[in-house]
Amino acid sequence: MPIHVAILKRPYLKLILEGRKTIESRLTRTAQPPYGCIRPGERIFLKASSGPFMATAIAGKIEQHEKLAPYDILRLRVLHDIAVCGDDTYWESKRDSRFAVFVELTRVEPIEAGPKYPKSMRAWHV
């Protein structure tokens, strides 16, 4: 079973650890991991951008979308905004996305170390 490394900004990690952010969203212009790469039950290691691993979670429900238009992004915001904890700036920056993945985060636990993975500019590794 694959494992995943998701790199996030610290404020989002804090919200996840507090139990307020329960869905990790990835909206992109091209199909990027975790799109098509993640299944329920797989482990996700959550790492701070330019920082340490801070948590682990198990993927719950996965929702994927493709061929999105700006009005689709607005609809997805209405459906998921509370669980995603995105602000206006976040959603505006995603308005031209064509692909979206929403991963329910279950069994979140704090950690101090995670797996080795190939360093790159990507924000999700499988």
PDB file of C-alpha atoms in Angstrom:
ATOM      1  CA  MET A   1       0.000   0.000   0.000  1.00  0.00           C
ATOM      2  CA  PRO A   2       1.483   3.370  -0.967  1.00  0.00           C
ATOM      3  CA  ILE A   3       2.161   6.094   1.559  1.00  0.00           C
ATOM      4  CA  HIS A   4       1.780   9.772   0.856  1.00  0.00           C
ATOM      5  CA  VAL A   5       3.677  12.874   1.930  1.00  0.00           C
ATOM      6  CA  ALA A   6       1.604  16.055   1.786  1.00  0.00           C
ATOM      7  CA  ILE A   7       3.391  19.356   2.263  1.00  0.00           C
ATOM      8  CA  LEU A   8       1.268  22.135   3.753  1.00  0.00           C
ATOM      9  CA  LYS A   9       1.617  25.628   5.142  1.00  0.00           C
ATOM     10  CA  ARG A  10       1.851  25.677   8.938  1.00  0.00           C
ATOM     11  CA  PRO A  11      -1.503  27.414   9.561  1.00  0.00           C
ATOM     12  CA  TYR A  12      -3.297  24.565   7.778  1.00  0.00           C
ATOM     13  CA  LEU A  13      -1.367  21.949   9.762  1.00  0.00           C
ATOM     14  CA  LYS A  14      -2.380  23.680  12.980  1.00  0.00           C
ATOM     15  CA  LEU A  15      -6.039  23.575  11.915  1.00  0.00           C
ATOM     16  CA  ILE A  16      -5.722  19.865  11.085  1.00  0.00           C
ATOM     17  CA  LEU A  17      -4.175  19.086  14.476  1.00  0.00           C
ATOM     18  CA  GLU A  18      -6.949  21.100  16.181  1.00  0.00           C
ATOM     19  CA  GLY A  19      -9.559  19.010  14.325  1.00  0.00           C
ATOM     20  CA  ARG A  20     -11.011  22.045  12.523  1.00  0.00           C
ATOM     21  CA  LYS A  21      -9.672  21.252   9.036  1.00  0.00           C
ATOM     22  CA  THR A  22     -10.950  17.780   8.148  1.00  0.00           C
ATOM     23  CA  ILE A  23     -10.463  17.784   4.372  1.00  0.00           C
ATOM     24  CA  GLU A  24      -7.233  18.383   2.479  1.00  0.00           C
ATOM     25  CA  SER A  25      -7.940  19.907  -0.927  1.00  0.00           C
ATOM     26  CA  ARG A  26      -5.668  19.968  -3.929  1.00  0.00           C
ATOM     27  CA  LEU A  27      -6.878  22.014  -6.900  1.00  0.00           C
ATOM     28  CA  THR A  28      -4.542  22.203  -9.890  1.00  0.00           C
ATOM     29  CA  ARG A  29      -4.489  23.131 -13.570  1.00  0.00           C
ATOM     30  CA  THR A  30      -3.000  19.755 -14.535  1.00  0.00           C
ATOM     31  CA  ALA A  31      -3.500  16.297 -13.039  1.00  0.00           C
ATOM     32  CA  GLN A  32      -1.038  16.200 -10.116  1.00  0.00           C
ATOM     33  CA  PRO A  33      -0.798  13.789  -7.181  1.00  0.00           C
ATOM     34  CA  PRO A  34      -2.850  12.959  -5.241  1.00  0.00           C
ATOM     35  CA  TYR A  35      -5.250  13.054  -8.218  1.00  0.00           C
ATOM     36  CA  GLY A  36      -5.711   9.444  -9.314  1.00  0.00           C
ATOM     37  CA  CYS A  37      -3.107   8.224  -6.789  1.00  0.00           C
ATOM     38  CA  ILE A  38      -4.868   7.957  -3.432  1.00  0.00           C
ATOM     39  CA  ARG A  39      -7.412   5.508  -2.061  1.00  0.00           C
ATOM     40  CA  PRO A  40      -9.328   5.360   1.213  1.00  0.00           C
ATOM     41  CA  GLY A  41      -7.293   3.744   3.982  1.00  0.00           C
ATOM     42  CA  GLU A  42      -3.906   4.951   2.761  1.00  0.00           C
ATOM     43  CA  ARG A  43      -1.601   6.780   5.184  1.00  0.00           C
ATOM     44  CA  ILE A  44      -0.704  10.419   4.648  1.00  0.00           C
ATOM     45  CA  PHE A  45       2.287  12.025   6.364  1.00  0.00           C
ATOM     46  CA  LEU A  46       1.716  15.758   6.810  1.00  0.00           C
ATOM     47  CA  LYS A  47       4.832  17.923   6.625  1.00  0.00           C
ATOM     48  CA  ALA A  48       5.235  21.656   7.107  1.00  0.00           C
ATOM     49  CA  SER A  49       6.535  23.559   4.096  1.00  0.00           C
ATOM     50  CA  SER A  50      10.278  24.023   4.735  1.00  0.00           C
ATOM     51  CA  GLY A  51       9.751  22.382   8.108  1.00  0.00           C
ATOM     52  CA  PRO A  52       9.277  19.092   9.959  1.00  0.00           C
ATOM     53  CA  PHE A  53       6.724  16.336   9.757  1.00  0.00           C
ATOM     54  CA  MET A  54       3.935  17.238  12.141  1.00  0.00           C
ATOM     55  CA  ALA A  55       1.102  14.710  11.735  1.00  0.00           C
ATOM     56  CA  THR A  56      -0.140  11.579  10.089  1.00  0.00           C
ATOM     57  CA  ALA A  57      -3.656  10.772   8.927  1.00  0.00           C
ATOM     58  CA  ILE A  58      -5.579   8.036   7.182  1.00  0.00           C
ATOM     59  CA  ALA A  59      -7.412   8.937   3.990  1.00  0.00           C
ATOM     60  CA  GLY A  60     -11.161   8.616   4.383  1.00  0.00           C
ATOM     61  CA  LYS A  61     -13.551   9.535   1.605  1.00  0.00           C
ATOM     62  CA  ILE A  62     -11.869  10.689  -1.626  1.00  0.00           C
ATOM     63  CA  GLU A  63     -13.623  13.005  -4.073  1.00  0.00           C
ATOM     64  CA  GLN A  64     -12.044  13.785  -7.465  1.00  0.00           C
ATOM     65  CA  HIS A  65     -13.120  16.154 -10.240  1.00  0.00           C
ATOM     66  CA  GLU A  66     -11.755  16.965 -13.681  1.00  0.00           C
ATOM     67  CA  LYS A  67     -12.502  19.355 -16.549  1.00  0.00           C
ATOM     68  CA  LEU A  68     -13.488  22.032 -14.055  1.00  0.00           C
ATOM     69  CA  ALA A  69     -14.573  25.553 -14.955  1.00  0.00           C
ATOM     70  CA  PRO A  70     -14.614  28.589 -12.627  1.00  0.00           C
ATOM     71  CA  TYR A  71     -18.296  28.028 -11.772  1.00  0.00           C
ATOM     72  CA  ASP A  72     -17.421  24.457 -10.695  1.00  0.00           C
ATOM     73  CA  ILE A  73     -14.827  25.850  -8.282  1.00  0.00           C
ATOM     74  CA  LEU A  74     -17.513  28.085  -6.763  1.00  0.00           C
ATOM     75  CA  ARG A  75     -19.799  25.063  -6.327  1.00  0.00           C
ATOM     76  CA  LEU A  76     -16.999  23.042  -4.702  1.00  0.00           C
ATOM     77  CA  ARG A  77     -16.272  25.942  -2.362  1.00  0.00           C
ATOM     78  CA  VAL A  78     -19.883  25.975  -1.190  1.00  0.00           C
ATOM     79  CA  LEU A  79     -19.765  22.210  -0.598  1.00  0.00           C
ATOM     80  CA  HIS A  80     -16.380  21.978   1.153  1.00  0.00           C
ATOM     81  CA  ASP A  81     -15.302  25.385   2.474  1.00  0.00           C
ATOM     82  CA  ILE A  82     -15.972  24.712   6.176  1.00  0.00           C
ATOM     83  CA  ALA A  83     -13.966  21.455   6.173  1.00  0.00           C
ATOM     84  CA  VAL A  84     -11.199  22.843   3.901  1.00  0.00           C
ATOM     85  CA  CYS A  85     -10.764  26.084   5.914  1.00  0.00           C
ATOM     86  CA  GLY A  86      -9.891  28.051   2.790  1.00  0.00           C
ATOM     87  CA  ASP A  87     -10.090  31.825   2.801  1.00  0.00           C
ATOM     88  CA  ASP A  88     -11.078  34.094  -0.099  1.00  0.00           C
ATOM     89  CA  THR A  89      -7.463  34.330  -1.283  1.00  0.00           C
ATOM     90  CA  TYR A  90      -7.143  30.525  -1.402  1.00  0.00           C
ATOM     91  CA  TRP A  91     -10.303  30.004  -3.435  1.00  0.00           C
ATOM     92  CA  GLU A  92      -9.538  32.905  -5.788  1.00  0.00           C
ATOM     93  CA  SER A  93      -6.090  31.431  -6.488  1.00  0.00           C
ATOM     94  CA  LYS A  94      -7.766  28.129  -7.432  1.00  0.00           C
ATOM     95  CA  ARG A  95     -10.443  29.559  -9.713  1.00  0.00           C
ATOM     96  CA  ASP A  96      -8.648  28.430 -12.933  1.00  0.00           C
ATOM     97  CA  SER A  97      -8.032  24.880 -11.689  1.00  0.00           C
ATOM     98  CA  ARG A  98      -9.143  22.046 -13.941  1.00  0.00           C
ATOM     99  CA  PHE A  99      -8.597  19.181 -11.468  1.00  0.00           C
ATOM    100  CA  ALA A 100      -9.575  18.820  -7.816  1.00  0.00           C
ATOM    101  CA  VAL A 101      -9.085  16.221  -5.115  1.00  0.00           C
ATOM    102  CA  PHE A 102     -10.701  16.379  -1.685  1.00  0.00           C
ATOM    103  CA  VAL A 103      -9.287  13.928   0.872  1.00  0.00           C
ATOM    104  CA  GLU A 104     -11.076  13.386   4.165  1.00  0.00           C
ATOM    105  CA  LEU A 105      -8.469  13.241   6.953  1.00  0.00           C
ATOM    106  CA  THR A 106      -9.243  10.635   9.593  1.00  0.00           C
ATOM    107  CA  ARG A 107      -7.306   9.316  12.602  1.00  0.00           C
ATOM    108  CA  VAL A 108      -5.033  12.374  12.706  1.00  0.00           C
ATOM    109  CA  GLU A 109      -2.120  11.992  15.124  1.00  0.00           C
ATOM    110  CA  PRO A 110       0.849  14.268  15.829  1.00  0.00           C
ATOM    111  CA  ILE A 111       4.281  12.889  14.888  1.00  0.00           C
ATOM    112  CA  GLU A 112       7.879  14.063  15.007  1.00  0.00           C
ATOM    113  CA  ALA A 113       9.380  12.147  12.067  1.00  0.00           C
ATOM    114  CA  GLY A 114       8.274  10.811   8.711  1.00  0.00           C
ATOM    115  CA  PRO A 115       9.515   8.786   5.763  1.00  0.00           C
ATOM    116  CA  LYS A 116      12.305   9.728   3.419  1.00  0.00           C
ATOM    117  CA  TYR A 117      11.018  11.010   0.103  1.00  0.00           C
ATOM    118  CA  PRO A 118      12.561  12.624  -2.994  1.00  0.00           C
ATOM    119  CA  LYS A 119      12.860  16.371  -2.408  1.00  0.00           C
ATOM    120  CA  SER A 120      11.305  18.481  -5.163  1.00  0.00           C
ATOM    121  CA  MET A 121       9.040  21.469  -5.693  1.00  0.00           C
ATOM    122  CA  ARG A 122       5.996  19.189  -5.641  1.00  0.00           C
ATOM    123  CA  ALA A 123       3.606  19.497  -2.713  1.00  0.00           C
ATOM    124  CA  TRP A 124       2.492  15.839  -2.706  1.00  0.00           C
ATOM    125  CA  HIS A 125       4.635  12.719  -2.990  1.00  0.00           C
ATOM    126  CA  VAL A 126       3.563   9.082  -3.345  1.00  0.00           C
TER     127      VAL A 126
END
